PDB file of C-alpha atoms in Angstrom:
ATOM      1  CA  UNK O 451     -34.416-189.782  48.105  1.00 44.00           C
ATOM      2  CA  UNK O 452     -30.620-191.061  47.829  1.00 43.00           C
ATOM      3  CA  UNK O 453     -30.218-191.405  51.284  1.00 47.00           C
ATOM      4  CA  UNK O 454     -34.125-193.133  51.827  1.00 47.00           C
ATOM      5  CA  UNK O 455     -32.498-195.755  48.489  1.00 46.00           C
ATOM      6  CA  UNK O 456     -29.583-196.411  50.728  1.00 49.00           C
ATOM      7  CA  UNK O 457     -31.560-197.235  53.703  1.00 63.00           C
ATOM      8  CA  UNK O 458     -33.825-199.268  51.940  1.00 73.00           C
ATOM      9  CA  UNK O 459     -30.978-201.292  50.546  1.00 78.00           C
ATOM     10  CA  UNK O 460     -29.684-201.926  53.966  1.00 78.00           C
ATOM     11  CA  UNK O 461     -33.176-202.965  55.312  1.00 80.00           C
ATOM     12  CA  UNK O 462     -33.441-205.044  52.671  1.00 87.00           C
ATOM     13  CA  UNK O 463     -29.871-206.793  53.093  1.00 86.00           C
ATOM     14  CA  UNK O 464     -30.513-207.537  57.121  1.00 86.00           C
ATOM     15  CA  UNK O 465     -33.944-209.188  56.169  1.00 89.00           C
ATOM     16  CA  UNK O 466     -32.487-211.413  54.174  1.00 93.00           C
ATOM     17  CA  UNK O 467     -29.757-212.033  56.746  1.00 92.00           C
ATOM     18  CA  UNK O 468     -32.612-212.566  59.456  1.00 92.00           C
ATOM     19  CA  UNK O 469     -34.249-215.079  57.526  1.00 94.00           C
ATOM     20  CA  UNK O 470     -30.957-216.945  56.560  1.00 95.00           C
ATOM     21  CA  UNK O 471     -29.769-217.083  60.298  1.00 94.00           C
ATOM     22  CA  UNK O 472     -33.361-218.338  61.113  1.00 95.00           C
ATOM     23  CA  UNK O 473     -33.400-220.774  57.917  1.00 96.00           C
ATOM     24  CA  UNK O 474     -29.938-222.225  59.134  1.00 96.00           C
ATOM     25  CA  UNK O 475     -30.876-222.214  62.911  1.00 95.00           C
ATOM     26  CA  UNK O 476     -34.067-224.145  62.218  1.00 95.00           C
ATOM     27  CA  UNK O 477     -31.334-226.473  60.152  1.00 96.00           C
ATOM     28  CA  UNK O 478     -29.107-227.032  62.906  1.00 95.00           C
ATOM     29  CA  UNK O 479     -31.705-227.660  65.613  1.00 94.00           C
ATOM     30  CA  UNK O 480     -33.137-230.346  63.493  1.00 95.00           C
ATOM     31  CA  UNK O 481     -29.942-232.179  62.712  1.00 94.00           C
ATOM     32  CA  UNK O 482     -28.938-231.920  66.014  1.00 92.00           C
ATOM     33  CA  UNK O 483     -32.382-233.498  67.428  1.00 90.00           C
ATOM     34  CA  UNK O 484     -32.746-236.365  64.674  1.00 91.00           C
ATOM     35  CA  UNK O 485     -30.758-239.214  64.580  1.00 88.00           C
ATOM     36  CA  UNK O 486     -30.168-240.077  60.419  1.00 91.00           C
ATOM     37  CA  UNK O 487     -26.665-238.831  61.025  1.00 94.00           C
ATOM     38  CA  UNK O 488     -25.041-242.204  59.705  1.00 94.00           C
ATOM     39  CA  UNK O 489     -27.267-245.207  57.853  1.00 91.00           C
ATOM     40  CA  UNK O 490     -26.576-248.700  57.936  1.00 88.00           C
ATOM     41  CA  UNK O 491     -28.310-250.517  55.126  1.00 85.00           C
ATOM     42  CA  UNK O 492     -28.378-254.443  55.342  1.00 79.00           C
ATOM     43  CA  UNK O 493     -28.263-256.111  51.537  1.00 73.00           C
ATOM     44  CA  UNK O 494     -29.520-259.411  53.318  1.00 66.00           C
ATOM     45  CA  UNK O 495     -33.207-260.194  53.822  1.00 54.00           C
ATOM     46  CA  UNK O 496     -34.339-260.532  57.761  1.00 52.00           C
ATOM     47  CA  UNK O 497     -35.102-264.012  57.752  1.00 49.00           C
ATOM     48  CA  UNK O 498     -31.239-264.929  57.001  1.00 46.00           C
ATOM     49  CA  UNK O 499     -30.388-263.885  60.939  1.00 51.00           C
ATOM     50  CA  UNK O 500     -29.229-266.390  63.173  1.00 47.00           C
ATOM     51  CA  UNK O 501     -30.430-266.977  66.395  1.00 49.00           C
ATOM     52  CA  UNK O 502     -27.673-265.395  67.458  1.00 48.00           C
ATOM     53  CA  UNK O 503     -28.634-262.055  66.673  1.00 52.00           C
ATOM     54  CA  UNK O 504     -30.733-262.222  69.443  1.00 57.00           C
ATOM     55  CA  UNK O 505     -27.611-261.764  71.890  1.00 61.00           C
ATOM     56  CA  UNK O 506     -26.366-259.121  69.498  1.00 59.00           C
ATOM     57  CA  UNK O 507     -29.976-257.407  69.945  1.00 62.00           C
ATOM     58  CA  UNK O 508     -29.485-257.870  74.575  1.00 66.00           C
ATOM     59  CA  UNK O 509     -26.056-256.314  74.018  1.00 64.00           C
ATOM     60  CA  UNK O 510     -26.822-253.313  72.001  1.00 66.00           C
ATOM     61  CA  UNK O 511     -29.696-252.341  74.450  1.00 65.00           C
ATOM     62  CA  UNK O 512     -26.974-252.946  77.225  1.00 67.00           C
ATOM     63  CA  UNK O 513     -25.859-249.925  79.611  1.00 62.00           C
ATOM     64  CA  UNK O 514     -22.959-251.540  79.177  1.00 63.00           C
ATOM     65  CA  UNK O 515     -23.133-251.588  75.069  1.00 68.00           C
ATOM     66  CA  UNK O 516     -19.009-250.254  74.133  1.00 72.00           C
ATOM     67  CA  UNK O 517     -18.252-248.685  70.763  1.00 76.00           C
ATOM     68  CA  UNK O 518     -17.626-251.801  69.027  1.00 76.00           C
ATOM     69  CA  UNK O 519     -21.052-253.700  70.791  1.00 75.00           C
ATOM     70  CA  UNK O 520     -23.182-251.290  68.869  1.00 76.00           C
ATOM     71  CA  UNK O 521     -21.199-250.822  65.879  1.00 78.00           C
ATOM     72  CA  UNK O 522     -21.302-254.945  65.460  1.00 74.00           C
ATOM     73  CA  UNK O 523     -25.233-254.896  65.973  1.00 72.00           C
ATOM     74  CA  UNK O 524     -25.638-252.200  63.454  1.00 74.00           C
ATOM     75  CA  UNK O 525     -23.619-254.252  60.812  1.00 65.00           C
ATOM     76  CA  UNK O 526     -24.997-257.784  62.005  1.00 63.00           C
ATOM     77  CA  UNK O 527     -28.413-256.937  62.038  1.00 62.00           C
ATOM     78  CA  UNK O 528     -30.588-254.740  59.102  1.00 61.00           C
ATOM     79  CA  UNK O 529     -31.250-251.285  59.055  1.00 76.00           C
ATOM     80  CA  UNK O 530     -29.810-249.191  61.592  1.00 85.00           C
ATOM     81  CA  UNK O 531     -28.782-244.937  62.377  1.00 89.00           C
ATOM     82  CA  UNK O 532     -26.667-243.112  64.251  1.00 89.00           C
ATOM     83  CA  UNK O 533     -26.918-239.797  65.328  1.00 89.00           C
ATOM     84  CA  UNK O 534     -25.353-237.459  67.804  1.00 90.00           C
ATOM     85  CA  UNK O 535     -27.239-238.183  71.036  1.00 87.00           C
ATOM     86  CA  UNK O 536     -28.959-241.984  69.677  1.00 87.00           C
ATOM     87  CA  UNK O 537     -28.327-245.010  68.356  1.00 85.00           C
ATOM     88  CA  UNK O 538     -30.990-246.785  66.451  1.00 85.00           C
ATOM     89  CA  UNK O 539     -31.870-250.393  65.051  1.00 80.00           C
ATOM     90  CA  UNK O 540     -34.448-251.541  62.824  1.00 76.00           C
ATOM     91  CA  UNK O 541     -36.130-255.138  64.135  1.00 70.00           C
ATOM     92  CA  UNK O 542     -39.027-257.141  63.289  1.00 65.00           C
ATOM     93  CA  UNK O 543     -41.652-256.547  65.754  1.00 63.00           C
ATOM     94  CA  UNK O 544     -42.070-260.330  66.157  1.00 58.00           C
ATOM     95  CA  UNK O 545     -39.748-261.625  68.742  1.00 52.00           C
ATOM     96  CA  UNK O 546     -38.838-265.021  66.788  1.00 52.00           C
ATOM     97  CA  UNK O 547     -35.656-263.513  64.333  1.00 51.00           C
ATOM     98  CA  UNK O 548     -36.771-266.376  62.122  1.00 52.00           C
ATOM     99  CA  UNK O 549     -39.879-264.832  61.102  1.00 51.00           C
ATOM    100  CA  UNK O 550     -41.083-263.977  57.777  1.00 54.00           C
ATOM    101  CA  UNK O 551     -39.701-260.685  55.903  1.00 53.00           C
ATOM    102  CA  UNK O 552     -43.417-259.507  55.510  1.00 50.00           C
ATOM    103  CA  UNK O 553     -43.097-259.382  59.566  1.00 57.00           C
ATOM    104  CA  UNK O 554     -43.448-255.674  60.818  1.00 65.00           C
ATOM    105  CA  UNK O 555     -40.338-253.781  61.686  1.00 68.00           C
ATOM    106  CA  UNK O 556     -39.987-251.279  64.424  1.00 73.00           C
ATOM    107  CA  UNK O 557     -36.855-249.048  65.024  1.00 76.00           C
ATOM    108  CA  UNK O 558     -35.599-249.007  68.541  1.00 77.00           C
ATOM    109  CA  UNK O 559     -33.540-246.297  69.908  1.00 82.00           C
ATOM    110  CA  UNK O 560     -30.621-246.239  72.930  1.00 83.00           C
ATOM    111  CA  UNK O 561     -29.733-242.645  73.823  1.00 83.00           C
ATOM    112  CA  UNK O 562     -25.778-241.699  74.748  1.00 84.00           C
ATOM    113  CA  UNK O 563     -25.576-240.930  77.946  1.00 81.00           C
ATOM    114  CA  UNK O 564     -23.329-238.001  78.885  1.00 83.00           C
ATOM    115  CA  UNK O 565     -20.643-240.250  79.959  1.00 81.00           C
ATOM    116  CA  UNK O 566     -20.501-242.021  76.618  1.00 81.00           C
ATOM    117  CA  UNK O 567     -20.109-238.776  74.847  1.00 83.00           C
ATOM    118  CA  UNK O 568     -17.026-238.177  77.183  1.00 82.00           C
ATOM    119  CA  UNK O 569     -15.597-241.570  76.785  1.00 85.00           C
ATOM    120  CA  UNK O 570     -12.504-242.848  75.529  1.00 84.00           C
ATOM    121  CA  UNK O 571     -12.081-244.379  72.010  1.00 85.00           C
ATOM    122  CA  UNK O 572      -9.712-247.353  72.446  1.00 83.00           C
ATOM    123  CA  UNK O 573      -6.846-247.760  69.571  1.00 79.00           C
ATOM    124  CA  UNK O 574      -8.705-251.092  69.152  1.00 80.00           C
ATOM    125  CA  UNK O 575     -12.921-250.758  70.090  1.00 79.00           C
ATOM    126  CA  UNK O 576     -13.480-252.847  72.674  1.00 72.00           C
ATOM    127  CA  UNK O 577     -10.323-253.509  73.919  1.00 74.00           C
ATOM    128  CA  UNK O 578      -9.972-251.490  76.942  1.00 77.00           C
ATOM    129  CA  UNK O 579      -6.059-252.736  77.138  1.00 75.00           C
ATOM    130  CA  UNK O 580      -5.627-251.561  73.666  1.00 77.00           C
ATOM    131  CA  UNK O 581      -4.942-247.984  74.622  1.00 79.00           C
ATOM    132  CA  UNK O 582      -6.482-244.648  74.073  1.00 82.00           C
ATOM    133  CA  UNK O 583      -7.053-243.378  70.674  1.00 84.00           C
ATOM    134  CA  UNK O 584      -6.724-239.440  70.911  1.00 87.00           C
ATOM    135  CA  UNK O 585      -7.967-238.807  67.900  1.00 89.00           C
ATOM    136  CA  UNK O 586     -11.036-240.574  68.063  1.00 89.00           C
ATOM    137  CA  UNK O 587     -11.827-239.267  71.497  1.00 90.00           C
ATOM    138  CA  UNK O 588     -11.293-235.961  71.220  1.00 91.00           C
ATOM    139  CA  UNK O 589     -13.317-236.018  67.318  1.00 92.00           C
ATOM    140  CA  UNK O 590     -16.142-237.818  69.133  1.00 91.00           C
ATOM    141  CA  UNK O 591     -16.221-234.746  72.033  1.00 91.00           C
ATOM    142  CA  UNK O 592     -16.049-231.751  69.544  1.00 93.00           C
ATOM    143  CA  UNK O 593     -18.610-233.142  67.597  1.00 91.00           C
ATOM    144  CA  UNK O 594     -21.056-233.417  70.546  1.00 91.00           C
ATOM    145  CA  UNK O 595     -20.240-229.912  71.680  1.00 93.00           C
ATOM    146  CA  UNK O 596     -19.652-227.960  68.302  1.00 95.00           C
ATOM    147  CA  UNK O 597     -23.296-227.647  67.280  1.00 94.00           C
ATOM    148  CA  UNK O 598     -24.381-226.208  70.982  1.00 93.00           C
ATOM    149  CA  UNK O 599     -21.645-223.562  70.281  1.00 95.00           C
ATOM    150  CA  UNK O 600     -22.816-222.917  67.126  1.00 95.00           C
ATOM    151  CA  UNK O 601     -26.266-222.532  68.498  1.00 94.00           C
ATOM    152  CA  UNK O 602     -25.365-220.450  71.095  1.00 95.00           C
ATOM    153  CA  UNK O 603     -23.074-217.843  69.440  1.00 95.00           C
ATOM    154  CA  UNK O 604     -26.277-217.614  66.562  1.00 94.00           C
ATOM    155  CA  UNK O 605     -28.243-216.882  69.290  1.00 93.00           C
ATOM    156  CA  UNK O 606     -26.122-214.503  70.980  1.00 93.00           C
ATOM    157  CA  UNK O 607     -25.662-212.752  67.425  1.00 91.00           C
ATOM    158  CA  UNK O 608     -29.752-212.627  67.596  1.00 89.00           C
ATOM    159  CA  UNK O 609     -29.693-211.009  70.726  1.00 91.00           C
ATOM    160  CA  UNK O 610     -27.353-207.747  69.804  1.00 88.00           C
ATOM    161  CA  UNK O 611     -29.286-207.821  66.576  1.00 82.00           C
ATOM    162  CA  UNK O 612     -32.070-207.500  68.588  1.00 83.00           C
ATOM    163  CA  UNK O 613     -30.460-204.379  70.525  1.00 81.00           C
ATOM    164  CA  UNK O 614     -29.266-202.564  67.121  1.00 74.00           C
ATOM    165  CA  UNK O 615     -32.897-202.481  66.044  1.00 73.00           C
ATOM    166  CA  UNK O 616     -34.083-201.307  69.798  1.00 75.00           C
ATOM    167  CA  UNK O 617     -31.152-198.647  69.359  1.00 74.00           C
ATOM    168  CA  UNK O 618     -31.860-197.569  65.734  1.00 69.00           C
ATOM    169  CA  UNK O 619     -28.528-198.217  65.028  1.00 70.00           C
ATOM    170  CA  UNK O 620     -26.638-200.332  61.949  1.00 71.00           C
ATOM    171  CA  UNK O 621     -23.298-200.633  63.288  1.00 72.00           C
ATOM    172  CA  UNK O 622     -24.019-203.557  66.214  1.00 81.00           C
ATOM    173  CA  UNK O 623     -24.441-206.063  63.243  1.00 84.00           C
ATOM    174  CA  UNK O 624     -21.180-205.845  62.752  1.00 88.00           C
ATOM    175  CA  UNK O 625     -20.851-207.676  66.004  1.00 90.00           C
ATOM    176  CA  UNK O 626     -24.135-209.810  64.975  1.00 92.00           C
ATOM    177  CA  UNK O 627     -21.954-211.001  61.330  1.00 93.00           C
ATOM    178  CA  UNK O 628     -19.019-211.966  63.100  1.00 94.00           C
ATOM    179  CA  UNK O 629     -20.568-214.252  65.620  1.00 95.00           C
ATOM    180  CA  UNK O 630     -22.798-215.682  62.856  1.00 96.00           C
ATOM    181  CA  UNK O 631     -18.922-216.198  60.859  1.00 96.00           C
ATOM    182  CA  UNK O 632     -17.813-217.879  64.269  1.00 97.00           C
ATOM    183  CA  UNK O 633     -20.787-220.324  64.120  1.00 97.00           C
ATOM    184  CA  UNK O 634     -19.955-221.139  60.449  1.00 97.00           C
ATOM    185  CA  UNK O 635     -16.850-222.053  61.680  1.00 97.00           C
ATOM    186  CA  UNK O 636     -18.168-224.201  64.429  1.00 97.00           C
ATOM    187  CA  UNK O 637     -20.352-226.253  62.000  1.00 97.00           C
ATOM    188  CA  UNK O 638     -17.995-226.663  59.221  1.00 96.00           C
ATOM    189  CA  UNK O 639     -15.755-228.048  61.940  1.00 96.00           C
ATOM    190  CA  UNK O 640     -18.598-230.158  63.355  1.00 96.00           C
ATOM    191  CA  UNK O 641     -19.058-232.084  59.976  1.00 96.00           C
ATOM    192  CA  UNK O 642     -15.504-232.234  59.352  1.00 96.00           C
ATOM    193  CA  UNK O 643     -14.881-234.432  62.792  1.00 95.00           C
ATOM    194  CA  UNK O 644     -17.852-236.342  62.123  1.00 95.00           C
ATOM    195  CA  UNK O 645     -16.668-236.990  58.970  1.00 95.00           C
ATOM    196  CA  UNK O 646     -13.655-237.862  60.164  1.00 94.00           C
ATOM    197  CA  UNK O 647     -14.614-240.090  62.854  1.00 92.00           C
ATOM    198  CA  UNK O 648     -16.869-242.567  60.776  1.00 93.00           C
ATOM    199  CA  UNK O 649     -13.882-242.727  58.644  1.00 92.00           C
ATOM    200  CA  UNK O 650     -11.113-243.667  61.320  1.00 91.00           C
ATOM    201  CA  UNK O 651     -14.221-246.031  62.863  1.00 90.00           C
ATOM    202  CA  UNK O 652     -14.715-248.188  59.843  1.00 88.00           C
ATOM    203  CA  UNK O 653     -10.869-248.245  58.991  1.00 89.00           C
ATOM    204  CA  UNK O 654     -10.590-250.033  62.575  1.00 86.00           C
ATOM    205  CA  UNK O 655     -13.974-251.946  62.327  1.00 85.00           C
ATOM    206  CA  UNK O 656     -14.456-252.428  57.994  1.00 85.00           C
ATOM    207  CA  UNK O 657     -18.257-252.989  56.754  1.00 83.00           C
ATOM    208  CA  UNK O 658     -19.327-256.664  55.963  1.00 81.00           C
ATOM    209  CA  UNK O 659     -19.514-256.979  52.369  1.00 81.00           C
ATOM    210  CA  UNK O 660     -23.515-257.022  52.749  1.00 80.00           C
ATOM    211  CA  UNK O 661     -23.654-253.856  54.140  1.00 84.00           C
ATOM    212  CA  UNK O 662     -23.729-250.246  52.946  1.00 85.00           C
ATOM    213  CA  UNK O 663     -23.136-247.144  55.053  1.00 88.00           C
ATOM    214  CA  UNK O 664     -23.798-243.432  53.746  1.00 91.00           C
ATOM    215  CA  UNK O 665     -24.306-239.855  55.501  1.00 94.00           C
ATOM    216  CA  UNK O 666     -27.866-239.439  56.441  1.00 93.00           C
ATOM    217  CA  UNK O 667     -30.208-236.033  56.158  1.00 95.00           C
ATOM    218  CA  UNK O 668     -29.854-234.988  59.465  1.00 95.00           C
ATOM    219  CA  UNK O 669     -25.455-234.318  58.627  1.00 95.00           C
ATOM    220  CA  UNK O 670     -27.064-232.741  55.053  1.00 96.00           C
ATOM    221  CA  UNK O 671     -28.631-230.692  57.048  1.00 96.00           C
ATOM    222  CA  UNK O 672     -25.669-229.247  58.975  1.00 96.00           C
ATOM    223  CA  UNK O 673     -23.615-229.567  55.593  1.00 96.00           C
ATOM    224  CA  UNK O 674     -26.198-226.834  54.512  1.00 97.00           C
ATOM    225  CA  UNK O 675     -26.781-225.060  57.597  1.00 96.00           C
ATOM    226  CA  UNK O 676     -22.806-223.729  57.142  1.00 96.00           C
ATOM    227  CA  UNK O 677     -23.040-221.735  54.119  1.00 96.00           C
ATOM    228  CA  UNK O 678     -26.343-220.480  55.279  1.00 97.00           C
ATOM    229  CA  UNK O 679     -24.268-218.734  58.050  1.00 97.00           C
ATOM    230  CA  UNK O 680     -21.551-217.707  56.505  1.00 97.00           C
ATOM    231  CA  UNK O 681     -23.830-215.588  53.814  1.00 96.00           C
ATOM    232  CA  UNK O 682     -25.441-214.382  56.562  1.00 95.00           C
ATOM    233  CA  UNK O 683     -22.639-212.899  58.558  1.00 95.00           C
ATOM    234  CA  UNK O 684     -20.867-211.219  54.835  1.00 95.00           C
ATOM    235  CA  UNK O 685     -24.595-209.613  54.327  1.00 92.00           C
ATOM    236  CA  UNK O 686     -24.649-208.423  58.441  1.00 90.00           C
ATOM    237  CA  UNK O 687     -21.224-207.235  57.975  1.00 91.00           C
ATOM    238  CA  UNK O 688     -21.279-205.328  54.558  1.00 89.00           C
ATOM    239  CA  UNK O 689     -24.905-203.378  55.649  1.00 85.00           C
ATOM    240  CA  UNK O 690     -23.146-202.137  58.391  1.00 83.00           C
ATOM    241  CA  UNK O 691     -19.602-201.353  57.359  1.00 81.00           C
ATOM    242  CA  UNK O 692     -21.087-199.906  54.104  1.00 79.00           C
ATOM    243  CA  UNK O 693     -24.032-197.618  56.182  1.00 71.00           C
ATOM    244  CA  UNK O 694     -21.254-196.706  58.451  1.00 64.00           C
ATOM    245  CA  UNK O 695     -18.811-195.580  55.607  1.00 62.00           C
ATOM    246  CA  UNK O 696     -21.610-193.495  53.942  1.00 56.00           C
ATOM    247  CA  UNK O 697     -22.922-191.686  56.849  1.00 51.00           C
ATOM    248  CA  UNK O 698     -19.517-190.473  57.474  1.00 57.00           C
ATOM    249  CA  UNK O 699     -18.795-189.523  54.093  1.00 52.00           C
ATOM    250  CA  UNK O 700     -22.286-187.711  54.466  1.00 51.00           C
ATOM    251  CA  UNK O 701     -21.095-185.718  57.436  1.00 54.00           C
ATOM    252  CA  UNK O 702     -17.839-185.132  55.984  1.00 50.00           C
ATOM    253  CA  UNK O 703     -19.834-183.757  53.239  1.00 52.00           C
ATOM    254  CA  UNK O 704     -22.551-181.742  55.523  1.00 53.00           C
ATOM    255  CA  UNK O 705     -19.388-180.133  57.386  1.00 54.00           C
ATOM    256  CA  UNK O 706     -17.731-178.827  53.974  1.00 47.00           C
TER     257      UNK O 706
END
């Protein structure tokens, strides 16, 4: 019956690792695939923007549309997002800007292509003689490819666990916790470059007065998604150093 209590406390430990590495999988898909990474809230009704705003609007639609472009029509004109593969903007769905606030508003969204994710960050954005700001670059890349490593090492992790069970076996989870500790890693690093780069950004290019920023749900959900991953990589890794321990004290035992 000791030995059937011991089991049971194992089983019971990788179920609730399973359902943490799903719970913070289903987390990180999500906050990869929405686009409330950063909101821009305007503190100035619709009606108050210019005609000019309509240029802004042509630009930030633009293939052409730089870092600073977008960044501009976010703080220029209401309610806009940024996430990790979109931008978005929040406009009335009447095409004169000097409409009424009761107008509609839609939220149009321009996608990154590849190359922007690869692009260089200028010292100064939009001054392509200003030089290349290293940081920025390279916090802007790792933040585009952390959370697909992150993905894929949880998903690798699911795969041996997948094997241990086929092979009746405890000690592949070992494997299955540190790959799921790796992953941690990757998404703790992923919201501290984001972090970082919305901070060097708006050093460089400072919010209008009428206009508040703040982290949106999709970066609470990574922010969550991290300790979700780390507790299930200590639970993988203690039901299977632990089982391994006791069987051998077991034999050890059996043999004397």
């Amino acid at each position: 019956s000791k030995g059937a209590m011991m089991d049971n406390r194992f089983a019971t430990a990788l179920v609730i690792a399973c359902v943490l590495s799903l719970i913070s999988t289903i987390y990180m898909a999500a906050s990869i695939g929405t686009d409330f990474w950063y909101e821009y809230h305007t503190l100035s009704p619709a009606e108050n923007v210019s005609e000019a705003g309509r240029s802004i609007w042509d630009e930030f639609v633009s293939e052409e549309a730089d870092e600073k472009t977008y960044t501009d029509a976010l703080f220029f004109r209401c309610n806009g997002t940024v996430g990790l593969w979109r931008r978005c903007i929040t406009v009335p769905k009447n095409s004169h800007w000097y409409s009424p606030p009761e107008t509609d508003m839609i939220t149009n969204c321009i996608s990154f292509s590849l190359s922007d994710q690869f692009m260089e960050k200028y010292i100064e954005p939009g001054n392509h003689n200003s030089g290349t700001d290293l940081n920025r670059t390279y916090l802007w890349r790792l933040q585009f490819l952390l959370p697909f490593v992150s993905l894929g090492l949880m998903c690798f992790g699911a795969l041996i666990g997948l094997c241990a069970c086929a092979c009746r076996s405890l000690y592949p989870a070992i494997a299955t916790g540190v790959l799921h500790f790796l992953a941690g890693l990757c998404t703790l690093g992923l919201v501290g470059c984001y972090v970082a780069g919305i901070e060097l950004l708006h050093k460089k290019l400072p919010l209008p007065d009428d206009v508040r920023g703040e982290f949106g749900w999709s970066f609470c959900l990574a922010c969550v998604s991290a300790p979700l991953q780390f507790m299930a990589a200590a639970l993988f890794i203690w039901a299977a150093r632990t089982n391994r321990k006791e069987f051998t004290l077991l034999k050890a035992y059996r043999v004397a």
